[in-house]
XYZ file of C-alpha atoms in Angstrom:
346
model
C 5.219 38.771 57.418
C 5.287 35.309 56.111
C 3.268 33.825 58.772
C 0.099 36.687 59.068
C -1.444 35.423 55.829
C -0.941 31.899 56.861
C -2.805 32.198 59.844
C -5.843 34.029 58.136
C -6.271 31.707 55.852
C -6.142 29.073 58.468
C -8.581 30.850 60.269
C -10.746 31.080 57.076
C -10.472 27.185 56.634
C -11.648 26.964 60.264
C -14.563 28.778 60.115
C -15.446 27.701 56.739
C -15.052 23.944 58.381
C -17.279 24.797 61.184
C -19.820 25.970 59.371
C -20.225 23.578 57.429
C -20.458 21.321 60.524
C -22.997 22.958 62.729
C -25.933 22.733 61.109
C -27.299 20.175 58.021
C -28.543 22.679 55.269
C -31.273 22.223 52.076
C -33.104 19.472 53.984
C -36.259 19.921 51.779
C -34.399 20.488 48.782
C -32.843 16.733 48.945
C -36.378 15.179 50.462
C -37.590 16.340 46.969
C -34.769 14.813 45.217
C -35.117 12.046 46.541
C -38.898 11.436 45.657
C -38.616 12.560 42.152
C -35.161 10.021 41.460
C -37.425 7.554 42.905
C -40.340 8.544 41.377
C -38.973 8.686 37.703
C -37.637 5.721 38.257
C -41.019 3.911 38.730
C -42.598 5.768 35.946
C -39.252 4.772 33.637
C -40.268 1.209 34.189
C -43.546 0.980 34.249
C -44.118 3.255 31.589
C -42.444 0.713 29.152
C -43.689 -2.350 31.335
C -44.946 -4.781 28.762
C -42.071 -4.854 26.581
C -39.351 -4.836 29.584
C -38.057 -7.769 27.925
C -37.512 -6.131 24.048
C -35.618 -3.102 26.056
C -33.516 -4.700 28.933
C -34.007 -8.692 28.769
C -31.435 -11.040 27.454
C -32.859 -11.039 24.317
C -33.575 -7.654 23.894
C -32.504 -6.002 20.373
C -29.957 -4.357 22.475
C -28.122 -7.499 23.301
C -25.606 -7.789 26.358
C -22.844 -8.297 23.992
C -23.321 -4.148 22.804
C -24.605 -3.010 26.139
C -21.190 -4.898 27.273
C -18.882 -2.822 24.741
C -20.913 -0.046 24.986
C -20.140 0.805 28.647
C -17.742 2.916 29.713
C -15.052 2.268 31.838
C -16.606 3.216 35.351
C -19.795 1.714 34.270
C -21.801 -1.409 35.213
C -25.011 -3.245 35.294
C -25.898 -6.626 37.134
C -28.339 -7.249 34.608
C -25.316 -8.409 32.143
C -24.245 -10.777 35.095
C -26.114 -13.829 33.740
C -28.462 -14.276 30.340
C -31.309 -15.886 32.559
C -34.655 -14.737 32.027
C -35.421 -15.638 35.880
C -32.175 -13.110 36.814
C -33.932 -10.706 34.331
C -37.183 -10.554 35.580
C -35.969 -10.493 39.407
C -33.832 -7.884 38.846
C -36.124 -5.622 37.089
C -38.778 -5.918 39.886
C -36.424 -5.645 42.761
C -35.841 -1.891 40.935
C -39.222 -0.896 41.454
C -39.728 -2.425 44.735
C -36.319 -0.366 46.562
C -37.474 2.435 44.179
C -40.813 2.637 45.540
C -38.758 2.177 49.133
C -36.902 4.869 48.681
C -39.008 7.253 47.545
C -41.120 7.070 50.557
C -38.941 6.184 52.844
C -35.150 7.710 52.056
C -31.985 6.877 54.511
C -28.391 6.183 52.962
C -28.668 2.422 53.071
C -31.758 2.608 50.127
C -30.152 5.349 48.800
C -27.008 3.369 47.875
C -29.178 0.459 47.072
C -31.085 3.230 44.665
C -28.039 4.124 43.247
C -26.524 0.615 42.070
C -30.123 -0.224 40.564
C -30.635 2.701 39.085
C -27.240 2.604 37.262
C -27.302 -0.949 36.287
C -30.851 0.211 34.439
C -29.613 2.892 32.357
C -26.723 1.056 31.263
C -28.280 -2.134 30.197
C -29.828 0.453 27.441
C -28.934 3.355 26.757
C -30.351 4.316 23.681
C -33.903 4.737 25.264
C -32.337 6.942 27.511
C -33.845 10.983 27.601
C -30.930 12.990 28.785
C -32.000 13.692 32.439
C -30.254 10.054 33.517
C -26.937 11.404 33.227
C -27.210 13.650 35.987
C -29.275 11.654 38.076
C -26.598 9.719 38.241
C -24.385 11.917 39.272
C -27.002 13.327 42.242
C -27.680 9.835 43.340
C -24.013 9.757 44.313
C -24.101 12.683 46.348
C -27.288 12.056 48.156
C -25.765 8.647 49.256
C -23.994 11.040 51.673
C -26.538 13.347 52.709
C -29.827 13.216 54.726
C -32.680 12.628 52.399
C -35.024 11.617 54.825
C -35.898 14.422 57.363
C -39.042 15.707 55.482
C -42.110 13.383 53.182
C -40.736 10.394 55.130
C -41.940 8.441 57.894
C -40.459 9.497 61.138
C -39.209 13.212 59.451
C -40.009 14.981 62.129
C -38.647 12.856 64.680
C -35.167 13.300 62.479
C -35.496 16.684 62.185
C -35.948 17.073 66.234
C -32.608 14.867 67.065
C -30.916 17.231 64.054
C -31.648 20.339 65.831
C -31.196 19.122 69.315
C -27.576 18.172 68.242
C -25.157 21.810 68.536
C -22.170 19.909 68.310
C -20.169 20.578 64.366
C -20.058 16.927 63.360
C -18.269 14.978 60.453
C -21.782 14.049 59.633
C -23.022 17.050 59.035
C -20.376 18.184 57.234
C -20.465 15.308 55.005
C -24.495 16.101 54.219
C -23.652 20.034 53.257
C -20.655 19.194 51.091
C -22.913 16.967 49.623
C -25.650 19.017 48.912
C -23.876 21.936 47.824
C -21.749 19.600 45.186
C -25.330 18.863 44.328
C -26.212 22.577 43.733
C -22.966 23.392 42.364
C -23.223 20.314 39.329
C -26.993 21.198 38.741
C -25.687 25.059 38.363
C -22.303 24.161 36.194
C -24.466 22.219 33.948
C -27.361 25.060 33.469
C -24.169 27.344 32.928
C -22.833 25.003 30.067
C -25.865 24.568 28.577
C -26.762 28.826 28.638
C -23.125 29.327 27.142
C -24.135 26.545 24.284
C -27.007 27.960 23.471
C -25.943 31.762 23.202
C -23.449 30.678 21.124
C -25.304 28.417 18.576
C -26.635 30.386 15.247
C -30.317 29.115 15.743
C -30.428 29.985 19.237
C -29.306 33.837 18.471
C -31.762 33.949 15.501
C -34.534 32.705 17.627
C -35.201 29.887 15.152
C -34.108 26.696 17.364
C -37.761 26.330 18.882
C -38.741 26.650 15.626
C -36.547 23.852 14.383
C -37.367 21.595 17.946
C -41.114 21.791 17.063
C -40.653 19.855 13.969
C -39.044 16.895 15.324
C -42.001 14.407 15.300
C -39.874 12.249 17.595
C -40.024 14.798 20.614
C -44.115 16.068 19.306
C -46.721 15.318 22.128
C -49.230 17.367 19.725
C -49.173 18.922 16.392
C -50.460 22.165 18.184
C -46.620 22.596 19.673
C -45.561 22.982 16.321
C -47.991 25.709 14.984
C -47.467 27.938 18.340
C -43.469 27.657 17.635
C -44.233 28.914 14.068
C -45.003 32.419 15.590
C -41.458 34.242 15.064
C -42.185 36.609 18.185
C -43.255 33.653 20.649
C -40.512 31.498 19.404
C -37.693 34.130 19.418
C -38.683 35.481 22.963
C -38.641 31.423 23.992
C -35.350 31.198 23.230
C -34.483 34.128 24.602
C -36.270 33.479 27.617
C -34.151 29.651 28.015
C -30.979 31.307 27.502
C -31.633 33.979 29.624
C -32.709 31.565 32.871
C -30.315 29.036 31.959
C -26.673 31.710 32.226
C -28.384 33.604 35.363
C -29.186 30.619 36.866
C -25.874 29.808 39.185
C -25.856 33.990 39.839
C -29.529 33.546 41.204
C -28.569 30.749 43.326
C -25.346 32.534 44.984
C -27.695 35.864 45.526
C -28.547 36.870 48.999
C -32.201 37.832 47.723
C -34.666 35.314 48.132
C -37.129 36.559 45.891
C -34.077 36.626 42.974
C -33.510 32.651 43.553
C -37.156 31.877 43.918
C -37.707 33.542 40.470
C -35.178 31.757 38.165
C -35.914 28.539 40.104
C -39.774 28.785 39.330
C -38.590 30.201 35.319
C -36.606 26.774 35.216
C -39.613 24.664 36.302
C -41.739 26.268 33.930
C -39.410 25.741 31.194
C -38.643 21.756 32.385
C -42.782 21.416 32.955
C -43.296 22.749 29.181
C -40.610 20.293 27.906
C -42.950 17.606 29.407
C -45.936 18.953 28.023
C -44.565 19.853 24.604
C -41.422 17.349 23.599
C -43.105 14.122 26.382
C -39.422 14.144 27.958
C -41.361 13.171 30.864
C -38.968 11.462 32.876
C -36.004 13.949 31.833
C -38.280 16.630 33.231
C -39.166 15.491 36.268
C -35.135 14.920 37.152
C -34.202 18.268 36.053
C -36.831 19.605 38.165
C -35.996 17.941 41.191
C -32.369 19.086 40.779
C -33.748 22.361 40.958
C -35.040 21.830 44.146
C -31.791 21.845 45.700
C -31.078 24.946 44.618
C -33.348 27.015 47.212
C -32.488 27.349 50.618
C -35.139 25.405 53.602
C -35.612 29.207 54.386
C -37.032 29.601 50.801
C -39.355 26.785 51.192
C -40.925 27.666 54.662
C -41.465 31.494 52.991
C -43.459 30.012 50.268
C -45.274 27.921 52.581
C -46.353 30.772 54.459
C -47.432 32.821 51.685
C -49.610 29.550 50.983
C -51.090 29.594 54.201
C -51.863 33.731 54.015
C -53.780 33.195 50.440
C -54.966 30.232 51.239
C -56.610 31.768 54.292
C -57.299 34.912 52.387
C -59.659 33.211 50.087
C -61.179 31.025 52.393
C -62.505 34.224 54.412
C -63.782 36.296 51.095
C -65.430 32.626 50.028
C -67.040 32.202 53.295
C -69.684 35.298 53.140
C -70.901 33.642 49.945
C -71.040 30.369 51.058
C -72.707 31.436 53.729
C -77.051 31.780 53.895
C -78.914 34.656 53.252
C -79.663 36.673 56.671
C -82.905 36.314 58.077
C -83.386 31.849 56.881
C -82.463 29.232 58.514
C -82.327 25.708 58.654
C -85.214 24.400 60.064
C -85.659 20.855 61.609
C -88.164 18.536 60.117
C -90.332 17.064 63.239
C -91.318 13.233 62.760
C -94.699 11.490 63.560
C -94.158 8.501 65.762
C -94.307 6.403 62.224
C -91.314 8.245 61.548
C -92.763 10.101 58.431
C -91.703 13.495 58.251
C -93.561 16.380 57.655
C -93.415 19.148 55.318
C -93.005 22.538 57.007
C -95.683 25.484 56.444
């Protein structure tokens, strides 16, 4: 009696085991991560390029003595190894160089090298920090041990043939889905969280918090934002509408219907894109939506891809009768002289 249950549950493990090992899963999902860690990266520096040395030299107002006592105790940053302005200004670079590296080129070596930069970055300062950092540094982890180079890379689809041609369940593989769905699984725990914050806040149920948000000239990209967010319908149904994403977000991305995870996804982006737009949490936007990305399925993308194609192809053929001539002209060749001067037709 003992023993039935034992073995099913064995059997379970097995075939949970071997699934994960047969095939590597959310391949374009992690190629986009990958570009937008990178990506933000590049922007995060050279957005703030000139005065590099006032936010992460030795001498910046944020001296290495606070960023020292300010880290926590699995934190680090090589540039508080040495006070040198040379050590500064080498390090700094050699972050945008293997960031630019690895967000065209990928593979677990620049990933890892991407990850140590990245983190020794954010913790020389953390006060100009915009939120999104603390959970790219969480993905960067993960994608250290998955592929993030079989598509927008050189040689994807080279990868992606030696992927497919290999049946075999491998360690490897397994290794990449864990990874990616620990990837999925933090981005969705953290939406949760943040849903079950929000319905629970006073200003969020009253509809009032964009209200509030809007008036924060710190996070203002126009003055515009804020007189929108003064409307008490558009405001409340924002809030509702960020809540709402946010709690069915991790139900969306378990669902078996594609069209169910495709629609929160693209309600998230809009949300992170208006962020951008409104508050200028660039950077923290651009993370958050390339999180997202690894929540659809490579199934998901190729769909959406197709549709592309269909109105793409759609519109093409109702824009070719008008771009077309009228019936009955045509183009007619304009015959030279032997000087070469052409002449006008009758």
């Amino acid at each position: 009696m003992t023993g039935s249950p034992v073995r099913r549950l064995t059997a379970r493990l097995d075939a949970l085991v071997l699934w994960l090992a047969r095939a590597e899963r959310r391949l374009i999902g992690l190629a986009l991560l990958r570009i937008v860690i990178g990506s933000a990266t590049v922007l995060y520096c050279l957005a703030d390029y000139d005065r590099r040395r006032f936010l992460w030299g030795p001498d910046s107002f944020y001296s290495p003595t606070v960023a020292s006592n300010e880290l926590p105790h699995w934190g680090f940053s090589l540039f508080l190894v040495s006070d040198s302005p040379v050590w500064f200004e080498i390090l700094f670079h050699l972050v945008i160089l293997v960031s630019v590296a690895f967000t065209v080129f990928g593979g677990r070596l620049l990933t890892a090298a991407q990850a140590v930069l990245m983190w020794s970055l954010h913790f020389r300062n953390q006060d100009v920090l915009e939120g999104g950092d603390n959970l790219a540094q969480i993905l960067v982890i993960f994608l250290v041990f998955a592929v993030s180079d079989a598509y927008f890379a050189p040689g994807a689809k080279q990868r992606r043939a030696r992927l497919r041609a290999d049946t075999r369940p491998t360690v490897g593989t397994a290794v990449h889905n864990l990874a990616a769905y620990l990837i999925v699984f933090q981005t969705s725990v953290l939406y949760l969280a943040a849903g079950y914050w929000k319905i629970t806040g006073k200003l969020w149920q009253d509809g009032a918090a964009m209200y509030y948000i809007s008036r924060l000239t710190a996070f203002q990209m126009f003055p515009t934002y804020a007189q929108v967010m003064s409307s008490a319908f558009l405001g409340t149904a924002i809030c509702y509408f960020t809540i709402f994403t946010e709690l069915a977000f991790p139900f969306a991305v378990l669902s078996s219907r594609a069209w169910i995870r495709k629609a929160n996804t693209l309600a998230i982006e809009a949300m992170h894109l208006g962020i951008m737009a409104c508050m200028g949490l660039v950077c923290f936007g651009m993370l958050m939506i390339g999180a997202d990305c690894t929540c659809l399925r490579d199934e998901d993308y190729r769909a959406m891809y197709r549709k592309f194609q269909d109105l793409r192809e759609r519109i093409t053929v109702r824009l070719r009768p008008a771009l077309a001539l009228p019936s009955g002209l045509t183009v007619a060749r304009t015959p030279r002289t032997d000087t070469g001067t052409p002449h006008a037709e009758s």
